[in-house]
mmCIF file of C-alpha atoms in Angstrom:
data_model
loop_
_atom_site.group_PDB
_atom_site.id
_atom_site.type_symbol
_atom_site.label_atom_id
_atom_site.label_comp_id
_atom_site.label_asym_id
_atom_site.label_seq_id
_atom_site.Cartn_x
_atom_site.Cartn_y
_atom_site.Cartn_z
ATOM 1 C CA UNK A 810 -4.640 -8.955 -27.839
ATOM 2 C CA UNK A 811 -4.104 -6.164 -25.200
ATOM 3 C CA UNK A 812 -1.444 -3.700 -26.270
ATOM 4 C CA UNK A 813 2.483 -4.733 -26.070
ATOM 5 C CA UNK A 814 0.515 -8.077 -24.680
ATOM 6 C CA UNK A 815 -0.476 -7.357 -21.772
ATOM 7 C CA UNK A 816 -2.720 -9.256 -19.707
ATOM 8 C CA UNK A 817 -4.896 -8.132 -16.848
ATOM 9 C CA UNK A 818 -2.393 -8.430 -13.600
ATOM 10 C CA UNK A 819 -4.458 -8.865 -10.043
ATOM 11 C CA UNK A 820 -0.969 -9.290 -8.137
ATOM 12 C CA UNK A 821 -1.306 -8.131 -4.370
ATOM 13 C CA UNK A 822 2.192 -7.322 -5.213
ATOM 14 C CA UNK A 823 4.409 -6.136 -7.015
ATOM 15 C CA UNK A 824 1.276 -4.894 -9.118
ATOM 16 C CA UNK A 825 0.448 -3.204 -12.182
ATOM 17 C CA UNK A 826 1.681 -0.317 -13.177
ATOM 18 C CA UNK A 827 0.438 2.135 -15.744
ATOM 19 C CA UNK A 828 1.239 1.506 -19.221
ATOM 20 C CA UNK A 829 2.191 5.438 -20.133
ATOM 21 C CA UNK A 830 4.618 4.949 -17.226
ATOM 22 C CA UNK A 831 6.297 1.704 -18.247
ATOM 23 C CA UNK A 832 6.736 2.743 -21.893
ATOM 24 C CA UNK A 833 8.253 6.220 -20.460
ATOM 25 C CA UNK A 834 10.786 3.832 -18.371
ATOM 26 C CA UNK A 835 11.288 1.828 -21.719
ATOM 27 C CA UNK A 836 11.970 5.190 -24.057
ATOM 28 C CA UNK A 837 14.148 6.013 -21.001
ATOM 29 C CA UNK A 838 16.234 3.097 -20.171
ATOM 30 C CA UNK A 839 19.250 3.888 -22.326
ATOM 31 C CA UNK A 840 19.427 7.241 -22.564
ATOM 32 C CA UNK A 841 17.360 8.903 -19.747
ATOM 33 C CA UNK A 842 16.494 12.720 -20.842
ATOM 34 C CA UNK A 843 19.684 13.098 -23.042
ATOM 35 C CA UNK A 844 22.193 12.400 -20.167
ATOM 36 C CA UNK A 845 23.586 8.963 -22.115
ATOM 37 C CA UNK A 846 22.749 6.527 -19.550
ATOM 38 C CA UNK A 847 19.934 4.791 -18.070
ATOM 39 C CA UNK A 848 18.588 5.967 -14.227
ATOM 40 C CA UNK A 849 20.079 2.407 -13.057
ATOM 41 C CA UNK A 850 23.483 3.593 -14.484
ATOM 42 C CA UNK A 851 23.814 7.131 -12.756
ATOM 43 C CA UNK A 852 25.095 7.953 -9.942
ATOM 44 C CA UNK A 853 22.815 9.232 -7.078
ATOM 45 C CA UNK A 854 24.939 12.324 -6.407
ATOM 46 C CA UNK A 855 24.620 13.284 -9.878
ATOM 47 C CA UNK A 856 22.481 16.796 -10.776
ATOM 48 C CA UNK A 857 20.257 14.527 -12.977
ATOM 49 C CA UNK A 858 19.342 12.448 -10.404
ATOM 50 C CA UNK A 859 18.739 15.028 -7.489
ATOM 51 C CA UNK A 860 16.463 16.474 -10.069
ATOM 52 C CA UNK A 861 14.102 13.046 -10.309
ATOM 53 C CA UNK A 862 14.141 12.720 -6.480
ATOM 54 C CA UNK A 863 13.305 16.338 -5.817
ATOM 55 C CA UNK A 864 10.190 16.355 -8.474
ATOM 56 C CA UNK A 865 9.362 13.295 -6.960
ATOM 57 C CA UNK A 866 9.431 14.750 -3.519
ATOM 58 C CA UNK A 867 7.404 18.163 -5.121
ATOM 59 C CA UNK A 868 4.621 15.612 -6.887
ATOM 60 C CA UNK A 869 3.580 13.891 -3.828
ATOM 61 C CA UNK A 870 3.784 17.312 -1.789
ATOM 62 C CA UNK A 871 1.173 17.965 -4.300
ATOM 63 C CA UNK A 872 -0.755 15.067 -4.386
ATOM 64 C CA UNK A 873 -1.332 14.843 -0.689
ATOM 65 C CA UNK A 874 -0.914 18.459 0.365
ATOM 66 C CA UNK A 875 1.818 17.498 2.773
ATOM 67 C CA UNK A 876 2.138 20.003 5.042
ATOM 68 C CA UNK A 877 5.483 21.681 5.380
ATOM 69 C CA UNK A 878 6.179 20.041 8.781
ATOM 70 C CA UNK A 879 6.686 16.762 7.359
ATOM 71 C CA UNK A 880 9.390 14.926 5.598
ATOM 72 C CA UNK A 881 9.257 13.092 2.973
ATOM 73 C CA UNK A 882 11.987 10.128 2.755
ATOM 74 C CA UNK A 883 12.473 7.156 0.363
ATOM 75 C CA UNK A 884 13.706 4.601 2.132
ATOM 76 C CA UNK A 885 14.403 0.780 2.072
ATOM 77 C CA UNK A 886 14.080 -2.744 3.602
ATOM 78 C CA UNK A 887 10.189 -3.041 2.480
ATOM 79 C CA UNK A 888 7.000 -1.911 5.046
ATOM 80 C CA UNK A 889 8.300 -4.943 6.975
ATOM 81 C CA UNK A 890 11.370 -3.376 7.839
ATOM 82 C CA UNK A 891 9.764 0.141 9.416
ATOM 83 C CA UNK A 892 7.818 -2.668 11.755
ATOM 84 C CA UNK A 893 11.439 -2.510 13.707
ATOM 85 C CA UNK A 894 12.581 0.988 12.512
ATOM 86 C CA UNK A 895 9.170 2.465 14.256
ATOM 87 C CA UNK A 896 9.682 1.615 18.031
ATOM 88 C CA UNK A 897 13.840 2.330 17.307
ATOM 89 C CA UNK A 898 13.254 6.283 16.393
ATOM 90 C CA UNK A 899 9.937 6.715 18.481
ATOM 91 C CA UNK A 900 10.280 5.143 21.745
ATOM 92 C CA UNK A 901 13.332 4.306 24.742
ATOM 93 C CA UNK A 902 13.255 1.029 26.501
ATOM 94 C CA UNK A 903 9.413 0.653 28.712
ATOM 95 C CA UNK A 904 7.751 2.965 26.630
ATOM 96 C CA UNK A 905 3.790 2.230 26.391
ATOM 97 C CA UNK A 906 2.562 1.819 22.590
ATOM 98 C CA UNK A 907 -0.826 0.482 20.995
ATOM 99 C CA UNK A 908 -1.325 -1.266 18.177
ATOM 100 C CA UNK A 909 -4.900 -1.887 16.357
ATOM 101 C CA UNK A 910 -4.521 -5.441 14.789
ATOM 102 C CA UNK A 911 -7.027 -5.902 12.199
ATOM 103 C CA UNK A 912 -5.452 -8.746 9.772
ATOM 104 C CA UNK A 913 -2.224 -10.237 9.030
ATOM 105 C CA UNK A 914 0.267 -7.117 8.895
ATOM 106 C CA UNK A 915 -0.945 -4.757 11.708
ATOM 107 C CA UNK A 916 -0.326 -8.139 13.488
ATOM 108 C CA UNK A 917 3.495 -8.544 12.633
ATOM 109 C CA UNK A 918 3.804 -4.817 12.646
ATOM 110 C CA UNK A 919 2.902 -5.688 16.750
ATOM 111 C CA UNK A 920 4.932 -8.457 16.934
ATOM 112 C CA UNK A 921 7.832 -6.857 15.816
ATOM 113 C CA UNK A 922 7.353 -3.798 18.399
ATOM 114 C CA UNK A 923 7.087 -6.377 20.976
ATOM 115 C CA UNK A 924 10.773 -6.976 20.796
ATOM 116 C CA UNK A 925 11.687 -4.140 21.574
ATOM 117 C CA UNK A 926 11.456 -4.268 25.666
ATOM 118 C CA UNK A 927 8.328 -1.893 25.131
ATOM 119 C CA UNK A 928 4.562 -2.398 26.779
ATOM 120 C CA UNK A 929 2.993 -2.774 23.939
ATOM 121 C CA UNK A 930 -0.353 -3.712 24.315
ATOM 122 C CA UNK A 931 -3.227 -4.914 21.545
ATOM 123 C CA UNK A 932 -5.931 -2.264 21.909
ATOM 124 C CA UNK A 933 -8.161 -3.657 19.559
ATOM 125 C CA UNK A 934 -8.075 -7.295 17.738
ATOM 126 C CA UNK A 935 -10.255 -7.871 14.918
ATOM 127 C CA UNK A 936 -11.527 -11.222 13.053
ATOM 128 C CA UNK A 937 -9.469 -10.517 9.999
ATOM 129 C CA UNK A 938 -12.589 -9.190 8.367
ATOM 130 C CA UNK A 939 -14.244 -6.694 9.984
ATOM 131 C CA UNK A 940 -12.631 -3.572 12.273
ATOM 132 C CA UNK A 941 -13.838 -3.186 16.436
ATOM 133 C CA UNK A 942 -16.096 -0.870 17.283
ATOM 134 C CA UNK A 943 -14.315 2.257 18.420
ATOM 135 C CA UNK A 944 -15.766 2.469 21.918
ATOM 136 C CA UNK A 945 -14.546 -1.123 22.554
ATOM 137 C CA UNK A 946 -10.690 0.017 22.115
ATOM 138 C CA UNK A 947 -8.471 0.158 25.115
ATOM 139 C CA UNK A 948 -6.015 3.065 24.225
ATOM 140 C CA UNK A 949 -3.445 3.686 26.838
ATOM 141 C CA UNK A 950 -2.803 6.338 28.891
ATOM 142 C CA UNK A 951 0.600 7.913 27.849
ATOM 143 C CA UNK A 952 1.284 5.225 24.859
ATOM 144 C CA UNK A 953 3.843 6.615 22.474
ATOM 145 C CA UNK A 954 2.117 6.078 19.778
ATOM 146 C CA UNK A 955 -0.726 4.046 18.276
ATOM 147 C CA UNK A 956 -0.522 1.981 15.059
ATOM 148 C CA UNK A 957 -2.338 0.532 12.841
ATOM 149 C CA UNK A 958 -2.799 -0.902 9.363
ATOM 150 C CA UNK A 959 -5.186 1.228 6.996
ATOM 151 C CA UNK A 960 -5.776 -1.357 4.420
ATOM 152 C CA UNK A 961 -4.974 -5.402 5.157
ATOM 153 C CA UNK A 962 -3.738 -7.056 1.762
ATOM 154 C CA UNK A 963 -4.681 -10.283 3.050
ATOM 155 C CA UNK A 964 -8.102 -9.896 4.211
ATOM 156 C CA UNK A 965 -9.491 -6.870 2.532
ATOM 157 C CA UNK A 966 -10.024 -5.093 5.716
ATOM 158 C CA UNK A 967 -9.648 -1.217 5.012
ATOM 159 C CA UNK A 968 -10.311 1.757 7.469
ATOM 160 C CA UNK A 969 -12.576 4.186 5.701
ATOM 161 C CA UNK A 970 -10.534 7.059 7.386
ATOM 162 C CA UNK A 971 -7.821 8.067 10.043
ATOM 163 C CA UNK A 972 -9.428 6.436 13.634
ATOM 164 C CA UNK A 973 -9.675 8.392 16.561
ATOM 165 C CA UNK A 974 -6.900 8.266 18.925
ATOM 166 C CA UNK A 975 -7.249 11.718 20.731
ATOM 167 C CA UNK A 976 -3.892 13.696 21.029
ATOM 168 C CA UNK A 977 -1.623 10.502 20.460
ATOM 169 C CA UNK A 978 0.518 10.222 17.499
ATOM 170 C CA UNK A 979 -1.038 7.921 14.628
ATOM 171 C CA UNK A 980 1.147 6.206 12.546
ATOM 172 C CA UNK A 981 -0.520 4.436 10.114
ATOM 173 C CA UNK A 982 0.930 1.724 7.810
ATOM 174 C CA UNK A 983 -0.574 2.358 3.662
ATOM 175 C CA UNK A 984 1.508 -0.212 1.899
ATOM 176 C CA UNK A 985 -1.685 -1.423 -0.143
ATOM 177 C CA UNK A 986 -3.956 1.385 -0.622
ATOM 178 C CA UNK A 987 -1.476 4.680 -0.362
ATOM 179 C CA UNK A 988 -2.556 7.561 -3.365
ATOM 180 C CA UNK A 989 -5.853 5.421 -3.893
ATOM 181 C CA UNK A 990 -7.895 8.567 -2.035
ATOM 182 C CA UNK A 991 -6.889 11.568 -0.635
ATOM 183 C CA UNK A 992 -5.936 11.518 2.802
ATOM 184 C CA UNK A 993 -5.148 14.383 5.457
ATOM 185 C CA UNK A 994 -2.077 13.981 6.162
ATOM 186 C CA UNK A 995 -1.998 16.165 9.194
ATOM 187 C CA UNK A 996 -3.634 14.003 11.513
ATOM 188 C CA UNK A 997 -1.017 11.463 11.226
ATOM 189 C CA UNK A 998 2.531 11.353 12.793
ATOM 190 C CA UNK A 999 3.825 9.265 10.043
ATOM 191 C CA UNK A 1000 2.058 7.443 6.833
ATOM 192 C CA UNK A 1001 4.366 4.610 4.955
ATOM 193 C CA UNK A 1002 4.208 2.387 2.274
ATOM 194 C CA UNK A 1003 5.912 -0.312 0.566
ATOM 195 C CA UNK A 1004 5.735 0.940 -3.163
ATOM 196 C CA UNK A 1005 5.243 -1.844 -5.074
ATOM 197 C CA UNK A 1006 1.137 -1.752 -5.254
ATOM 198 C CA UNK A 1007 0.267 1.342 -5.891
ATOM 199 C CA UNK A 1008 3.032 3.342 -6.607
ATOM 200 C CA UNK A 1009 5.884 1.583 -8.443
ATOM 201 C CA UNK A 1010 8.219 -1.292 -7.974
ATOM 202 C CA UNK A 1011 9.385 -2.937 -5.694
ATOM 203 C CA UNK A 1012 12.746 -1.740 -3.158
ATOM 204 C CA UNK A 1013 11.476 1.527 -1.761
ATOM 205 C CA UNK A 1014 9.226 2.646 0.745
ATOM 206 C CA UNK A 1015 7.639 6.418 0.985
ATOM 207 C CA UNK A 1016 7.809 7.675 4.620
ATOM 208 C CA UNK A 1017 5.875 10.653 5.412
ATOM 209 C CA UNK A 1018 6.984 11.964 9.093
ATOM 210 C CA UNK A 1019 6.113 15.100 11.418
ATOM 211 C CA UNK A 1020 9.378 16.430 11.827
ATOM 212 C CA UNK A 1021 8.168 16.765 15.600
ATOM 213 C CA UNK A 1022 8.932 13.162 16.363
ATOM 214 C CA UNK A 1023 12.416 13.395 14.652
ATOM 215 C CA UNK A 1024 16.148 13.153 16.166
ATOM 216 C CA UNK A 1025 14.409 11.006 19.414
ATOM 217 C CA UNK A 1026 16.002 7.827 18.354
ATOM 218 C CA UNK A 1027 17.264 4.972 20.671
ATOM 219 C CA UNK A 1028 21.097 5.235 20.976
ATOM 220 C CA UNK A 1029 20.932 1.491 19.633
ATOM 221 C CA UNK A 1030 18.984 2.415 16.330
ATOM 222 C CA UNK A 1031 21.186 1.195 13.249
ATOM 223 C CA UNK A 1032 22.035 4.535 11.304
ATOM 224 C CA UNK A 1033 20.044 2.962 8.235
ATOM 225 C CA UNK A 1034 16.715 2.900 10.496
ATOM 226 C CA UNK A 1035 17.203 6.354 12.145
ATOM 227 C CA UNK A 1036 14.738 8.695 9.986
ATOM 228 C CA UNK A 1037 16.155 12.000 11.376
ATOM 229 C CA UNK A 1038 19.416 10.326 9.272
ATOM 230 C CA UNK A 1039 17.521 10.255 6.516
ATOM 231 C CA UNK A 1040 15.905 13.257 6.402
ATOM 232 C CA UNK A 1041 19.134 15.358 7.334
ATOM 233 C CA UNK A 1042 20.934 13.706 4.119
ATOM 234 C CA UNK A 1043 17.829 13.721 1.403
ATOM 235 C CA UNK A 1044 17.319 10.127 1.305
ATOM 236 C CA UNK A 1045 20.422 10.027 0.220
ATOM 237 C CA UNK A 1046 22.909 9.126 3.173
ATOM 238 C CA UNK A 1047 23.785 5.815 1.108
ATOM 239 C CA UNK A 1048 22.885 4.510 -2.228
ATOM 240 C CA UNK A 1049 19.077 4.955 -2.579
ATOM 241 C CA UNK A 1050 16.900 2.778 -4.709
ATOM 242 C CA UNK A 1051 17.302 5.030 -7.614
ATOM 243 C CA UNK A 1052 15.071 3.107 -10.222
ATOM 244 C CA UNK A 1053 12.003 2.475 -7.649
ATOM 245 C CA UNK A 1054 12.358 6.294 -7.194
ATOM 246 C CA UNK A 1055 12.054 7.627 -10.588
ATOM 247 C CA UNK A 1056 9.323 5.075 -11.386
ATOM 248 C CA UNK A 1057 7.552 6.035 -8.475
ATOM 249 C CA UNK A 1058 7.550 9.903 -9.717
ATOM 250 C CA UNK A 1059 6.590 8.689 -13.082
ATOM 251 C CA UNK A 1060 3.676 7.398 -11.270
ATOM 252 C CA UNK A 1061 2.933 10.718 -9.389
ATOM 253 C CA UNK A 1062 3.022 12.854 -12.223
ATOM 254 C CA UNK A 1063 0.495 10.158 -14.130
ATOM 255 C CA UNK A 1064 -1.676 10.696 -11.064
ATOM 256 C CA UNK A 1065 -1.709 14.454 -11.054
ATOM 257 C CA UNK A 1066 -2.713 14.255 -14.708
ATOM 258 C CA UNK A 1067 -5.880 12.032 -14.020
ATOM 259 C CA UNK A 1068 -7.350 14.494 -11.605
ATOM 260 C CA UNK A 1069 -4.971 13.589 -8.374
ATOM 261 C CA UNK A 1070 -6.487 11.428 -5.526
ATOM 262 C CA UNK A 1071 -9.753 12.727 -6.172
ATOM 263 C CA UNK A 1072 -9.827 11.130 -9.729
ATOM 264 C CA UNK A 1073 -8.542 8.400 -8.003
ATOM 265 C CA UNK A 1074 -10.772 7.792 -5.542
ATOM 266 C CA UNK A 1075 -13.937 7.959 -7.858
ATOM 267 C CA UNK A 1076 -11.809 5.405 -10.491
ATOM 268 C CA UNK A 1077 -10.963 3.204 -7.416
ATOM 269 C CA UNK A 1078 -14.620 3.220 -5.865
ATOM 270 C CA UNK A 1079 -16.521 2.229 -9.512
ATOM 271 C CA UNK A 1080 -14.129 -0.643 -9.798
ATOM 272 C CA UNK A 1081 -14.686 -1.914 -6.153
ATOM 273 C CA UNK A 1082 -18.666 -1.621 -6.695
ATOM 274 C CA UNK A 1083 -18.811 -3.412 -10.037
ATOM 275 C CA UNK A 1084 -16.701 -6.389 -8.509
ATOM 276 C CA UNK A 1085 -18.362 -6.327 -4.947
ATOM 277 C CA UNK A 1086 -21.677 -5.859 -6.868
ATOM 278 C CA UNK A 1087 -21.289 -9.282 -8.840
ATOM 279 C CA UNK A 1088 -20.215 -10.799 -5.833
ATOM 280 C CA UNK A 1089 -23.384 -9.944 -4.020
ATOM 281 C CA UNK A 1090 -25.529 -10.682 -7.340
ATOM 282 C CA UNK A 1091 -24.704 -14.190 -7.807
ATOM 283 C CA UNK A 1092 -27.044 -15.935 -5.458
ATOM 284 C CA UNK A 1093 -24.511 -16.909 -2.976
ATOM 285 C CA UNK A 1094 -22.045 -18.717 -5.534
ATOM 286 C CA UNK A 1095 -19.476 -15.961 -4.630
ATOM 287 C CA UNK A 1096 -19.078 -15.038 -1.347
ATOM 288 C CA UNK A 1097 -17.504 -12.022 0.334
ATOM 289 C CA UNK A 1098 -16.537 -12.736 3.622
ATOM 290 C CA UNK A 1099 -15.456 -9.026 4.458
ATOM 291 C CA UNK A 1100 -17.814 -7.038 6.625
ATOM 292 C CA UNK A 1101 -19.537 -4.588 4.321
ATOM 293 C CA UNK A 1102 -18.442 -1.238 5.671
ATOM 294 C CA UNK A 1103 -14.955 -1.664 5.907
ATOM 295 C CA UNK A 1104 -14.021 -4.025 2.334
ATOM 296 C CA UNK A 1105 -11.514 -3.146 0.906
ATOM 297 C CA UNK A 1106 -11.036 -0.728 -2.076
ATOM 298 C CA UNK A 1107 -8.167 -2.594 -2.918
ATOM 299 C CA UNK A 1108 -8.112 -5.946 -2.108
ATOM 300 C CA UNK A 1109 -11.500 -7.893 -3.264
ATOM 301 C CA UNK A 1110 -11.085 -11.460 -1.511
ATOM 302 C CA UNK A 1111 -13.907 -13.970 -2.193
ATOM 303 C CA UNK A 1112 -14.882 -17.509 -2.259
ATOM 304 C CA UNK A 1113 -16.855 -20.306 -3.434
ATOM 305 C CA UNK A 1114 -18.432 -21.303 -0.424
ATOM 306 C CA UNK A 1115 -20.846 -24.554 -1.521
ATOM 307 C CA UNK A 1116 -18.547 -25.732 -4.433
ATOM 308 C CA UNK A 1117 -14.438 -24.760 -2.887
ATOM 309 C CA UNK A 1118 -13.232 -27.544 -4.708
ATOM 310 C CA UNK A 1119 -14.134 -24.847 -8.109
ATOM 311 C CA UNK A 1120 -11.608 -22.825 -6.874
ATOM 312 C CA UNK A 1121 -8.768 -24.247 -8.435
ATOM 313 C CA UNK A 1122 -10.398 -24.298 -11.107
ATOM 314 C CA UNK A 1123 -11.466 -21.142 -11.922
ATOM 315 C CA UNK A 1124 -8.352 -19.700 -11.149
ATOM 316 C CA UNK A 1125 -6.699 -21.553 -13.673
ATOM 317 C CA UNK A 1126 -9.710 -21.055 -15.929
ATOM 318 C CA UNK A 1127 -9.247 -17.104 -15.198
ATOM 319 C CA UNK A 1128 -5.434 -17.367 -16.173
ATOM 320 C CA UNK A 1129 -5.838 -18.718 -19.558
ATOM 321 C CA UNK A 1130 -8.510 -15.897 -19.708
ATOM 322 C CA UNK A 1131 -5.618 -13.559 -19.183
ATOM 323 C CA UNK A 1132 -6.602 -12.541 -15.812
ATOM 324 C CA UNK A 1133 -3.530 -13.129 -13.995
ATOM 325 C CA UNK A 1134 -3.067 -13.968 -10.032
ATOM 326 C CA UNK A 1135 -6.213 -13.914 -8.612
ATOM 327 C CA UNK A 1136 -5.709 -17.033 -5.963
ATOM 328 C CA UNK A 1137 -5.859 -16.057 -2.751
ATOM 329 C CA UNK A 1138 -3.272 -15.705 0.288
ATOM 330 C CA UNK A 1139 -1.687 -19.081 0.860
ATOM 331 C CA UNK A 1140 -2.780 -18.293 4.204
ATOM 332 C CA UNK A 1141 -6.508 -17.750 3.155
ATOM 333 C CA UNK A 1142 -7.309 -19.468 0.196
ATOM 334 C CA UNK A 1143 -10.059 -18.472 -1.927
ATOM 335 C CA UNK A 1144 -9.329 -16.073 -4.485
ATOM 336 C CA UNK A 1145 -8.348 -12.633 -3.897
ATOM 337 C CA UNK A 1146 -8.528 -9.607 -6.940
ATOM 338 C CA UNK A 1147 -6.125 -6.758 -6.409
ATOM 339 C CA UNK A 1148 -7.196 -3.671 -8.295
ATOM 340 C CA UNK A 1149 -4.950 -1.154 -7.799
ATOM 341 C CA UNK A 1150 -4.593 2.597 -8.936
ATOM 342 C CA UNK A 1151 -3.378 0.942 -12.281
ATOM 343 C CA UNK A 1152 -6.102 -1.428 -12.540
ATOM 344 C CA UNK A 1153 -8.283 -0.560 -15.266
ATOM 345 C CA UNK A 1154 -11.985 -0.057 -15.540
ATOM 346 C CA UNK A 1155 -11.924 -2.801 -18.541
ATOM 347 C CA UNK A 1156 -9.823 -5.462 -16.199
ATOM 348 C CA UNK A 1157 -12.709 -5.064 -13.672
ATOM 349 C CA UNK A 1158 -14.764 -5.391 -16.229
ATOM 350 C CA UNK A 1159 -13.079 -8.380 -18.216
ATOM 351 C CA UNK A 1160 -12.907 -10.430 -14.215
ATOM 352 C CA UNK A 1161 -16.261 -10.181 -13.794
ATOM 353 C CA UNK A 1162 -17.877 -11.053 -17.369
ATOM 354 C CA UNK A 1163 -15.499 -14.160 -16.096
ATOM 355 C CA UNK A 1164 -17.057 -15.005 -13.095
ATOM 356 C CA UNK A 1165 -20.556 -14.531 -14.366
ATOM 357 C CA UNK A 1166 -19.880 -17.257 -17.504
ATOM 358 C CA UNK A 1167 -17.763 -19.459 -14.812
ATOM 359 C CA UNK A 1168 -21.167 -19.328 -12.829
ATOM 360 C CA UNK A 1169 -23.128 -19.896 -15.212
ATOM 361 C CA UNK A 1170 -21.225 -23.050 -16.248
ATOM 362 C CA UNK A 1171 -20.652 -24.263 -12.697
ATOM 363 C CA UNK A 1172 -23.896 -23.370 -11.077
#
């Protein structure tokens, strides 16, 4: 039995999290560095908790070498939520604005913009498992902004870097594979994320913004969307998600100590190949139906294509293995493996010493 009891979590999210992390929040949850109270007890004006957002704010400064002309702010309402706050600080009524719709989110991130009385125009529309070929986009002249989703949680469609969109802001939605790689920051007019994969738990969202493109907010914008509100008050012009927050710099400083994004990055790519690698080795009993050079890092979805009816049944086998979650997107079906930053190399491991003996039984 894994440590504490732990099984092997392949949640698209909320996800694993490290185990040094949790058992810091667990040493920490009454008495939280000698202050007599937990972080969910204190209040957010307090000196001990300005001192967990600001290291927070310093360890992903580090992390991603944010430049200085970006804010940071922790915000709420999920990645869902920034679908609406986006066109509300960035854009007046008849703007132009592109969006590249490669899966499920990118295309509600669109269909939220479209509300908005904006032209906003699909530049590119992929099959949900592959991304267009860059010279058949149709970027518009004078668009606000363009958007896009740099990894799809559904379909395992990931962008192997920032696309380019000349001289127009990017904004780029990371929910499921932010601090998985490093990533230049500086050719992007905003980066978010829903926390709760790869960073913490869920009820905040990390918003990374040029300060440029601040303080141009419709008049209409509610005050809890406006990011120039946010920024000018710390995060902290209400109540802030204080927990998610601390957690979430727990999970930076873990990072930093196991070599930053670069450690990252080589951890996240040997778990992706051993998965995707027996996948491709099992004579077509798996299937991957992602396109090659853009599957995910992330998010491993496969199938059974000439027996589906096994699915159910190895997913249920898999969860009295003690590999957790692993059926796919009720949208999808299949199965789907998330192995996030906090995925370890032996879960990867344990999955697919799984699927070869589920194979081998099945075949």
């Amino acid at each position: 039995m894994a440590a504490h009891g732990r099984v092997f979590n392949f949640s698209a999210g909320p996800a694993m999290l490290p185990l040094e992390v949790l058992e810091q929040t667990q040493r920490d949850t009454l008495n939280f560095n000698g202050s007599g109270m937990s972080v969910m007890e204190m209040s957010h004006r307090s000196k001990a908790f300005e001192g967990i957002i600001k290291q927070a704010e310093a360890d992903l400064r580090t992390l991603l070498s944010i430049p200085d002309n970006y804010k940071v702010l922790f915000v709420q309402g999920g990645a869902s939520t920034q679908f609406a706050a986006i066109p509300l600080n960035f854009t007046q009524e008849g703007d132009t604005v592109d969006y590249i719709v490669t899966g499920a989110w990118s295309k509600k991130a669109y269909e939220e913009a479209a509300k908005f009385g904006l032209n906003a125009n699909v530049v590119a529309k992929g099959d949900n498992k592959s991304v267009p070929a860059r010279d058949s986009w149709k970027l518009s002249p004078g668009a606000k902004y363009v958007h896009y989703c740099d990894n799809e949680t559904i379909g395992g469609v990931e962008f192997q870097g920032a696309p380019d969109v000349g001289d127009v802001p990017l904004i780029a939605d990371m929910s499921s594979n932010f601090l998985s790689k490093p990533v230049d920051v500086s050719k992007y007019a905003m980066i978010y994320a829903g926390a709760q994969k790869n960073v913490g738990p869920s009820g905040v969202v990390i918003a990374i913004v040029r300060e440029d493109l601040l303080g141009k907010a419709r008049p209409s914008c509610p005050t809890m969307l406006n990011y120039a509100i946010a920024a000018e008050n710390g995060s902290m012009y209400n109540t802030p998600p204080c927990w998610p927050i601390y957690v979430c710099g727990l999970v930076f400083q873990h990072l930093l100590k196991l070599g930053g994004l670069a450690g990252a990055r080589e951890r996240n790519v040997k778990k992706a190949q051993l998965l995707y690698d027996t996948i491709a080795g099992s004579n077509g009993f798996y299937f991957s139906p992602v396109e090659e050079s853009v599957r995910s890092k992330m998010n491993v979805p496969f199938t059974i294509p000439s027996k589906p009816e096994l699915e159910k049944a190895f997913v249920a086998e898999a969860t009295a293995a003690q590999l957790l979650e692993l059926k796919g997107h009720r949208s999808v079906g299949g199965m789907r493996a998330s192995i996030y930053n906090a995925m370890p190399h032996e879960g990867v491991e344990a999955l697919t010493k799984f699927m070869t003996e589920f194979q081998a039984k099945n075949a």
